[in-house]
Amino acid sequence: MAIEIGSRLGHYKVLAQLGAGGMGEVYIAQDTRLGRKIALKVLSEDVTKNKERVSRFQQEARAASALNHPNIITIHEVGEEESLHFIATELIEGPTLRQRLQQSKMSVAEVLDVGIQVSSALAAAHAHGIMHRDIKPENIMLRPDGYVKVLDFGLAKLTEQLPDNQTQVLDSGSAAAAEADKVTKRLVTTDPGTVMGTVSYMSPEQARGVKMDSRTDIFSLGIVIYEMMAGRTPFEGLTISDVIMEILGREPAPLPRYAPEVPPELERIVTKALAKDREERYQTVKDLAIDLKRLKRRFDVESELSRSSQQDFADKLYVSSSSGAQKTVPVSPDDLARSTDAVIPPARTTSSAEYLITELKRHKKGAAATFAVVIVLVVGLTFFVGGKKPISSVAVLPFDHVDTDADAEYLSDGITESIINSLSRLPNLKVMSFSSVRAYRNQQKTPSAIGRELDVGAVLTGRIVHRGDSVAISIEMVDARDNSHIWGKQFNPKFADINLMQEEIAKDIADSLRLTLSGADRARLEAEELYARGRNLLNKRTTEGLKSAIDYFQQAIEREPNFARAYAGLADCYNMLVVYSALPPKEAFPKAKIAAEKALSIEPTLAEAHTSLAFVKFRWDRDWAGAGEEFERAITLSPGYAPAHQWYANYLAAKGRMEEAVAEAKRTQEADPLSLLTNSHPGFILFMARRYDEAIEQSKKKLELDPDFFVARRYLGMSYLQKGETDKAIAEYREALMRSNGSTLMKAELAHALAVSGDSGEAQKLLDELAGTAKQKYVSPYLFALIYTGMGKEDEAFNWLDKAFEDRADFLVYFKVDPRLENLRNDSRYTSLLQRLGLPQ
């Protein structure tokens, strides 16, 4: 039954009807709460009258709503209002793939682009255990900005409607025909809610009604790709039985019959996707996506070459002489059209461009090979820049440092490795590993001698001077062939921002070496720079910094949609927003988990993502065994990833394994000597281990690097307080509160310190302020328990600890070992809470 335009369904105001189908009507609606337009699918009474089907629909739709992927339509809400079941989704502008197919024939480039994006969406869904079951052009939309959106994940079981209820008994006595007839009868007599997939796009196992897996979606996508190229589906017939017999018993016609321009590799891909035996099909949609992407890269290169017309080269040719001056060498179109087979002699410079042109004129064997000659010419001229072979390899030597401090070598090695890692992401540039260059520390050899030994074209050297909370770094890149200067620069970053420098260096070196960067390469470098900025802000741990970091990671993902590390960065931001009492666990931890799982769906062996997921298991799921396995997996995959050691140390400390935790904290520091956070982290673990003097020494030393780093001041205040030096503790907490821009966590811990010191008046004032704040935004119940513990009010403390347990408050995982709760340990309620947390006493 149609809904009246202008009426409301919940908080959605219906604006216009978009269409109707077997499942119900689709409307454009206004979300009155968020002020945005959405698509509202209202399910028909026929679809929802069966309670079992409605329950299955709700379960699958909610599962689909958890999918967070740029190629999957976003489900905002699955709801019911006045017996009407509806789904609120993002409103997508643009045609469906079906509408696009009806307009004109699609190019190979368009087909590959759609195929890649749909396979990416399916890979994300399959990683969450969700099959689509109904991939077809009607469920694929093409946005004007080039994004492809896949619709109706998880809804196929509910919405499937057969084209008609007519069955034709086949005269053929073949086994395939008999089976097709049997399948058809089953399909048209079975509850439509159990039918999965539109008939023309069904896989053989789907048509037979046997158990399916993700390879069913691969078969259906193969049909869609075939249809995009051929303009028709591979399995067609006048009746359902005809189509099913085609699917079960006949191979599709070769693609070139309908699309002579189809690349042979694409034909192979489609044939493999359409294998009737699913064991012979692509086993994962990710494998299919890899083949499509590889073909697209090759196709793009070939297309770019074919667009380079003779006239493009004939109009003018800029070359550089050995002196560096540019000149224009004219070439007529006729010369190029008649010339082929030019042989470019070895070791000639660009000043000999006239020789190449002469050769082009002299060899006249027809236009057929002209294109190859021009390519050789262009490659030759690109290859010999300024009379020299361009540099395609570089070695970054360990930076010299002026300081004699033992930490200075850690600093210099950290900067060197960071630059090596950033340069390694540049295309067409070979970069020597740190292990290869480590031996050249402090050696009195010229860059050319080192370059010859390492067989590289350029050598990068640097010098570091540490001055308070800033660092002076001078860098020079030298041509290893003749010791000539290529590039140099001076950097003066704050110690806290030193990691941002490496991406700037990578861009400068790419420019100085004139590396050829495609649009995709530049987008990747931009994404890396945004990622570095996000990580830098994440490590500052302020609420504002964490929220800004989320923006940077999202921008990085916009430029590089499959940027797995950026998704891991998002997960870490949401995790930390809970730690610093800026978001409630029930809001932030699920988002962190989704982002971490998204990263793993893209890159299953990414240590960053395993670490992020381990943190969620540790602090939200309280899955102690699962968290430990994920941390260990991350460290195995990337022993140098500092946050894995950092949070694993926290995990070990929470379980009371203090010696292991302290050792792991030391590894954290060694893994990333440039990070204030990882350098300060041992102070927290030493505090939990009750080694307060060592914790104080560690924290004070790191504050010399950056007095603004409030996290180190927090650890310092915690240890001073446990030693009984309350004045020092309160002073550090006040500084931390100011330098963290009024962090809720810092205010609560200051209130605790004041209460312990006996200043109950100011402690109560801060407690009242936090209670007022809690009415507006999240404040962890654990913090209230901490303050009441400092006041000696144990009953109130345990009441808040019970709330913290129900709330899954983050810091409660340290309940067993937090020294600040010492006076609660003889209470039976303490033992009971330990048991509920799954922690042995």
CSV table of N, CA, C and O in Angstrom, one decimal, residues 449-534:
chain,number,residue,atom,x,y,z
A,449,ALA,N,82.2,6.2,-3.2
A,449,ALA,CA,82.8,4.9,-2.9
A,449,ALA,C,81.7,4.0,-2.3
A,449,ALA,O,81.6,2.8,-2.6
A,450,ILE,N,80.8,4.5,-1.4
A,450,ILE,CA,79.7,3.8,-0.8
A,450,ILE,C,78.7,3.4,-1.9
A,450,ILE,O,78.2,2.3,-1.9
A,451,GLY,N,78.5,4.3,-2.8
A,451,GLY,CA,77.5,4.1,-3.9
A,451,GLY,C,78.0,2.9,-4.7
A,451,GLY,O,77.2,2.1,-5.1
A,452,ARG,N,79.3,2.9,-5.0
A,452,ARG,CA,79.8,1.7,-5.9
A,452,ARG,C,79.7,0.4,-5.1
A,452,ARG,O,79.3,-0.6,-5.7
A,453,GLU,N,80.0,0.4,-3.8
A,453,GLU,CA,79.9,-0.8,-3.0
A,453,GLU,C,78.4,-1.3,-2.9
A,453,GLU,O,78.2,-2.5,-3.0
A,454,LEU,N,77.5,-0.4,-2.8
A,454,LEU,CA,76.1,-0.8,-2.7
A,454,LEU,C,75.4,-0.8,-4.0
A,454,LEU,O,74.2,-1.2,-4.1
A,455,ASP,N,76.1,-0.4,-5.1
A,455,ASP,CA,75.5,-0.4,-6.4
A,455,ASP,C,74.2,0.5,-6.5
A,455,ASP,O,73.1,0.0,-6.9
A,456,VAL,N,74.3,1.7,-6.0
A,456,VAL,CA,73.2,2.6,-6.1
A,456,VAL,C,73.6,3.9,-6.8
A,456,VAL,O,74.8,4.2,-6.9
A,457,GLY,N,72.6,4.7,-7.3
A,457,GLY,CA,72.9,5.9,-8.0
A,457,GLY,C,73.1,7.1,-7.2
A,457,GLY,O,73.7,8.1,-7.6
A,458,ALA,N,72.5,7.1,-6.0
A,458,ALA,CA,72.6,8.3,-5.1
A,458,ALA,C,72.7,7.8,-3.6
A,458,ALA,O,72.3,6.7,-3.3
A,459,VAL,N,73.3,8.7,-2.8
A,459,VAL,CA,73.5,8.4,-1.4
A,459,VAL,C,73.0,9.6,-0.6
A,459,VAL,O,73.3,10.8,-0.9
A,460,LEU,N,72.1,9.3,0.4
A,460,LEU,CA,71.6,10.3,1.2
A,460,LEU,C,72.3,10.3,2.6
A,460,LEU,O,72.4,9.3,3.2
A,461,THR,N,72.8,11.5,3.0
A,461,THR,CA,73.4,11.6,4.3
A,461,THR,C,72.7,12.7,5.1
A,461,THR,O,72.1,13.6,4.6
A,462,GLY,N,72.9,12.6,6.4
A,462,GLY,CA,72.2,13.6,7.3
A,462,GLY,C,73.0,13.8,8.6
A,462,GLY,O,73.8,13.0,9.0
A,463,ARG,N,72.7,14.9,9.2
A,463,ARG,CA,73.3,15.2,10.5
A,463,ARG,C,72.2,15.8,11.5
A,463,ARG,O,71.4,16.6,11.1
A,464,ILE,N,72.2,15.3,12.7
A,464,ILE,CA,71.2,15.7,13.7
A,464,ILE,C,71.8,16.4,14.9
A,464,ILE,O,72.8,16.0,15.4
A,465,VAL,N,71.1,17.5,15.3
A,465,VAL,CA,71.5,18.2,16.5
A,465,VAL,C,70.2,18.3,17.3
A,465,VAL,O,69.2,18.9,16.9
A,466,HIS,N,70.2,17.7,18.5
A,466,HIS,CA,69.0,17.8,19.4
A,466,HIS,C,69.1,19.0,20.3
A,466,HIS,O,70.1,19.2,21.1
A,467,ARG,N,68.1,19.9,20.2
A,467,ARG,CA,68.1,21.2,21.0
A,467,ARG,C,66.8,21.3,21.8
A,467,ARG,O,65.8,21.7,21.2
A,468,GLY,N,66.9,20.8,23.0
A,468,GLY,CA,65.7,20.9,23.9
A,468,GLY,C,64.5,20.1,23.3
A,468,GLY,O,64.7,18.9,23.1
A,469,ASP,N,63.4,20.8,23.0
A,469,ASP,CA,62.3,20.0,22.5
A,469,ASP,C,62.2,20.1,20.9
A,469,ASP,O,61.2,19.7,20.4
A,470,SER,N,63.3,20.5,20.3
A,470,SER,CA,63.3,20.6,18.8
A,470,SER,C,64.6,19.8,18.3
A,470,SER,O,65.5,19.6,19.1
A,471,VAL,N,64.6,19.6,17.1
A,471,VAL,CA,65.7,18.8,16.4
A,471,VAL,C,66.1,19.5,15.2
A,471,VAL,O,65.2,19.9,14.4
A,472,ALA,N,67.4,19.8,15.0
A,472,ALA,CA,67.9,20.4,13.7
A,472,ALA,C,68.4,19.2,12.9
A,472,ALA,O,69.3,18.5,13.3
A,473,ILE,N,67.9,19.1,11.7
A,473,ILE,CA,68.3,18.0,10.8
A,473,ILE,C,68.7,18.6,9.4
A,473,ILE,O,67.9,19.2,8.8
A,474,SER,N,69.9,18.3,9.0
A,474,SER,CA,70.4,18.7,7.7
A,474,SER,C,70.6,17.5,6.8
A,474,SER,O,71.2,16.5,7.3
A,475,ILE,N,70.1,17.5,5.6
A,475,ILE,CA,70.1,16.3,4.7
A,475,ILE,C,70.7,16.7,3.4
A,475,ILE,O,70.4,17.8,2.9
A,476,GLU,N,71.5,15.9,2.8
A,476,GLU,CA,72.0,16.1,1.5
A,476,GLU,C,72.0,14.8,0.7
A,476,GLU,O,72.3,13.7,1.2
A,477,MET,N,71.6,14.9,-0.6
A,477,MET,CA,71.6,13.8,-1.5
A,477,MET,C,72.7,14.0,-2.6
A,477,MET,O,72.7,15.1,-3.2
A,478,VAL,N,73.6,13.0,-2.7
A,478,VAL,CA,74.7,13.2,-3.6
A,478,VAL,C,74.7,12.1,-4.7
A,478,VAL,O,74.3,11.0,-4.4
A,479,ASP,N,75.0,12.5,-5.9
A,479,ASP,CA,75.1,11.6,-7.0
A,479,ASP,C,76.4,10.7,-6.8
A,479,ASP,O,77.5,11.2,-6.8
A,480,ALA,N,76.2,9.4,-6.7
A,480,ALA,CA,77.2,8.5,-6.3
A,480,ALA,C,78.2,8.3,-7.5
A,480,ALA,O,79.3,7.8,-7.3
A,481,ARG,N,77.8,8.8,-8.7
A,481,ARG,CA,78.7,8.6,-9.8
A,481,ARG,C,79.9,9.6,-9.9
A,481,ARG,O,80.9,9.3,-10.3
A,482,ASP,N,79.6,10.8,-9.4
A,482,ASP,CA,80.6,11.9,-9.4
A,482,ASP,C,80.6,12.8,-8.2
A,482,ASP,O,81.3,13.8,-8.2
A,483,ASN,N,79.9,12.4,-7.1
A,483,ASN,CA,79.9,13.1,-5.9
A,483,ASN,C,79.3,14.5,-6.0
A,483,ASN,O,79.4,15.4,-5.2
A,484,SER,N,78.5,14.8,-7.1
A,484,SER,CA,77.9,16.1,-7.3
A,484,SER,C,76.6,16.1,-6.4
A,484,SER,O,75.9,15.1,-6.2
A,485,HIS,N,76.3,17.4,-6.0
A,485,HIS,CA,75.1,17.6,-5.2
A,485,HIS,C,73.8,17.5,-6.0
A,485,HIS,O,73.7,18.1,-7.1
A,486,ILE,N,72.9,16.8,-5.5
A,486,ILE,CA,71.6,16.7,-6.2
A,486,ILE,C,70.5,17.5,-5.5
A,486,ILE,O,69.7,18.2,-6.0
A,487,TRP,N,70.5,17.3,-4.1
A,487,TRP,CA,69.4,18.0,-3.4
A,487,TRP,C,69.8,18.1,-1.9
A,487,TRP,O,70.6,17.2,-1.4
A,488,GLY,N,69.4,19.1,-1.2
A,488,GLY,CA,69.7,19.2,0.2
A,488,GLY,C,68.6,20.1,0.9
A,488,GLY,O,68.0,20.9,0.2
A,489,LYS,N,68.5,19.9,2.2
A,489,LYS,CA,67.5,20.7,2.9
A,489,LYS,C,67.7,20.7,4.4
A,489,LYS,O,68.3,19.7,4.9
A,490,GLN,N,67.3,21.7,5.1
A,490,GLN,CA,67.4,21.8,6.5
A,490,GLN,C,66.0,21.7,7.1
A,490,GLN,O,65.1,22.4,6.7
A,491,PHE,N,65.8,20.9,8.2
A,491,PHE,CA,64.6,20.7,8.8
A,491,PHE,C,64.8,21.0,10.3
A,491,PHE,O,65.8,20.7,10.9
A,492,ASN,N,63.7,21.7,10.9
A,492,ASN,CA,63.8,22.0,12.3
A,492,ASN,C,62.5,21.7,13.0
A,492,ASN,O,61.8,22.6,13.5
A,493,PRO,N,62.1,20.4,13.0
A,493,PRO,CA,60.8,20.1,13.6
A,493,PRO,C,60.9,20.0,15.1
A,493,PRO,O,61.9,19.8,15.7
A,494,LYS,N,59.7,20.2,15.8
A,494,LYS,CA,59.6,19.8,17.2
A,494,LYS,C,59.7,18.3,17.3
A,494,LYS,O,59.4,17.6,16.4
A,495,PHE,N,60.3,17.9,18.4
A,495,PHE,CA,60.5,16.5,18.6
A,495,PHE,C,59.2,15.7,18.4
A,495,PHE,O,59.2,14.6,17.8
A,496,ALA,N,58.1,16.3,18.9
A,496,ALA,CA,56.8,15.6,18.8
A,496,ALA,C,56.3,15.4,17.4
A,496,ALA,O,55.5,14.6,17.1
A,497,ASP,N,56.8,16.2,16.4
A,497,ASP,CA,56.3,16.2,15.1
A,497,ASP,C,57.4,15.7,14.1
A,497,ASP,O,57.3,15.8,12.9
A,498,ILE,N,58.4,15.0,14.6
A,498,ILE,CA,59.5,14.6,13.8
A,498,ILE,C,59.1,13.6,12.7
A,498,ILE,O,59.7,13.5,11.6
A,499,ASN,N,58.0,12.8,13.0
A,499,ASN,CA,57.6,11.8,12.0
A,499,ASN,C,57.0,12.4,10.8
A,499,ASN,O,56.9,11.7,9.7
A,500,LEU,N,56.5,13.7,10.9
A,500,LEU,CA,55.9,14.3,9.7
A,500,LEU,C,57.0,14.6,8.6
A,500,LEU,O,56.7,14.8,7.5
A,501,MET,N,58.2,14.8,9.1
A,501,MET,CA,59.3,15.2,8.2
A,501,MET,C,59.6,14.2,7.1
A,501,MET,O,59.9,14.5,6.0
A,502,GLN,N,59.4,12.9,7.4
A,502,GLN,CA,59.8,11.8,6.4
A,502,GLN,C,59.0,11.9,5.2
A,502,GLN,O,59.5,11.6,4.1
A,503,GLU,N,57.7,12.2,5.2
A,503,GLU,CA,56.9,12.3,4.0
A,503,GLU,C,57.3,13.5,3.2
A,503,GLU,O,57.2,13.4,1.9
A,504,GLU,N,57.6,14.6,3.8
A,504,GLU,CA,58.1,15.7,3.1
A,504,GLU,C,59.4,15.4,2.3
A,504,GLU,O,59.6,15.8,1.2
A,505,ILE,N,60.3,14.7,3.0
A,505,ILE,CA,61.5,14.3,2.4
A,505,ILE,C,61.3,13.4,1.2
A,505,ILE,O,61.9,13.6,0.1
A,506,ALA,N,60.3,12.5,1.3
A,506,ALA,CA,60.0,11.5,0.2
A,506,ALA,C,59.5,12.3,-1.0
A,506,ALA,O,59.9,12.0,-2.2
A,507,LYS,N,58.7,13.3,-0.8
A,507,LYS,CA,58.1,14.1,-1.9
A,507,LYS,C,59.2,14.9,-2.6
A,507,LYS,O,59.3,15.0,-3.8
A,508,ASP,N,60.1,15.5,-1.8
A,508,ASP,CA,61.2,16.3,-2.3
A,508,ASP,C,62.2,15.5,-3.1
A,508,ASP,O,62.6,15.9,-4.2
A,509,ILE,N,62.5,14.3,-2.7
A,509,ILE,CA,63.4,13.4,-3.4
A,509,ILE,C,62.7,12.9,-4.7
A,509,ILE,O,63.4,12.8,-5.7
A,510,ALA,N,61.4,12.6,-4.7
A,510,ALA,CA,60.7,12.2,-5.9
A,510,ALA,C,60.8,13.3,-6.9
A,510,ALA,O,61.1,13.1,-8.1
A,511,ASP,N,60.7,14.6,-6.5
A,511,ASP,CA,60.8,15.7,-7.4
A,511,ASP,C,62.2,15.9,-7.9
A,511,ASP,O,62.5,16.1,-9.1
A,512,SER,N,63.2,15.8,-7.0
A,512,SER,CA,64.6,16.0,-7.4
A,512,SER,C,65.1,14.9,-8.3
A,512,SER,O,66.0,15.2,-9.2
A,513,LEU,N,64.6,13.7,-8.2
A,513,LEU,CA,65.1,12.6,-9.1
A,513,LEU,C,64.2,12.6,-10.3
A,513,LEU,O,64.4,11.7,-11.2
A,514,ARG,N,63.2,13.4,-10.4
A,514,ARG,CA,62.3,13.5,-11.5
A,514,ARG,C,61.6,12.1,-11.8
A,514,ARG,O,61.5,11.6,-12.9
A,515,LEU,N,61.2,11.5,-10.7
A,515,LEU,CA,60.5,10.2,-10.8
A,515,LEU,C,59.2,10.4,-11.5
A,515,LEU,O,58.5,11.4,-11.2
A,516,THR,N,58.9,9.5,-12.4
A,516,THR,CA,57.6,9.6,-13.1
A,516,THR,C,56.5,9.0,-12.2
A,516,THR,O,56.5,7.9,-11.8
A,517,LEU,N,55.6,9.9,-11.8
A,517,LEU,CA,54.5,9.5,-10.9
A,517,LEU,C,53.1,9.6,-11.6
A,517,LEU,O,52.8,10.6,-12.2
A,518,SER,N,52.4,8.5,-11.7
A,518,SER,CA,51.1,8.5,-12.3
A,518,SER,C,50.1,9.2,-11.3
A,518,SER,O,50.5,9.5,-10.2
A,519,GLY,N,48.9,9.4,-11.8
A,519,GLY,CA,47.9,9.9,-10.9
A,519,GLY,C,47.7,9.0,-9.7
A,519,GLY,O,47.5,9.5,-8.6
A,520,ALA,N,47.7,7.7,-9.9
A,520,ALA,CA,47.5,6.8,-8.8
A,520,ALA,C,48.7,6.9,-7.8
A,520,ALA,O,48.5,6.8,-6.6
A,521,ASP,N,49.9,7.1,-8.3
A,521,ASP,CA,51.1,7.2,-7.5
A,521,ASP,C,51.0,8.4,-6.6
A,521,ASP,O,51.3,8.4,-5.4
A,522,ARG,N,50.6,9.5,-7.2
A,522,ARG,CA,50.4,10.8,-6.5
A,522,ARG,C,49.3,10.7,-5.4
A,522,ARG,O,49.5,11.2,-4.3
A,523,ALA,N,48.3,10.0,-5.8
A,523,ALA,CA,47.2,9.8,-4.8
A,523,ALA,C,47.7,9.0,-3.6
A,523,ALA,O,47.3,9.3,-2.5
A,524,ARG,N,48.5,8.0,-3.9
A,524,ARG,CA,49.0,7.1,-2.9
A,524,ARG,C,50.0,7.9,-2.0
A,524,ARG,O,49.9,7.8,-0.7
A,525,LEU,N,50.8,8.8,-2.5
A,525,LEU,CA,51.7,9.6,-1.7
A,525,LEU,C,50.9,10.6,-0.9
A,525,LEU,O,51.3,10.8,0.3
A,526,GLU,N,49.9,11.2,-1.5
A,526,GLU,CA,49.0,12.1,-0.7
A,526,GLU,C,48.4,11.3,0.5
A,526,GLU,O,48.3,11.9,1.6
A,527,ALA,N,47.9,10.1,0.2
A,527,ALA,CA,47.3,9.3,1.2
A,527,ALA,C,48.3,9.0,2.3
A,527,ALA,O,48.0,9.1,3.5
A,528,GLU,N,49.5,8.7,2.0
A,528,GLU,CA,50.6,8.4,3.0
A,528,GLU,C,50.8,9.6,3.8
A,528,GLU,O,51.0,9.5,5.1
A,529,GLU,N,50.9,10.8,3.2
A,529,GLU,CA,51.1,12.0,4.0
A,529,GLU,C,49.9,12.3,5.0
A,529,GLU,O,50.2,12.6,6.1
A,530,LEU,N,48.7,12.1,4.5
A,530,LEU,CA,47.6,12.3,5.4
A,530,LEU,C,47.6,11.3,6.5
A,530,LEU,O,47.3,11.6,7.7
A,531,TYR,N,48.0,10.0,6.2
A,531,TYR,CA,48.1,9.0,7.2
A,531,TYR,C,49.1,9.4,8.2
A,531,TYR,O,48.9,9.2,9.5
A,532,ALA,N,50.3,9.9,7.8
A,532,ALA,CA,51.3,10.3,8.7
A,532,ALA,C,50.8,11.4,9.7
A,532,ALA,O,51.1,11.4,10.9
A,533,ARG,N,50.1,12.4,9.1
A,533,ARG,CA,49.5,13.4,10.0
A,533,ARG,C,48.5,12.9,11.0
A,533,ARG,O,48.5,13.3,12.1
A,534,GLY,N,47.7,11.9,10.5
A,534,GLY,CA,46.8,11.3,11.4
A,534,GLY,C,47.5,10.6,12.6
A,534,GLY,O,47.1,10.7,13.7
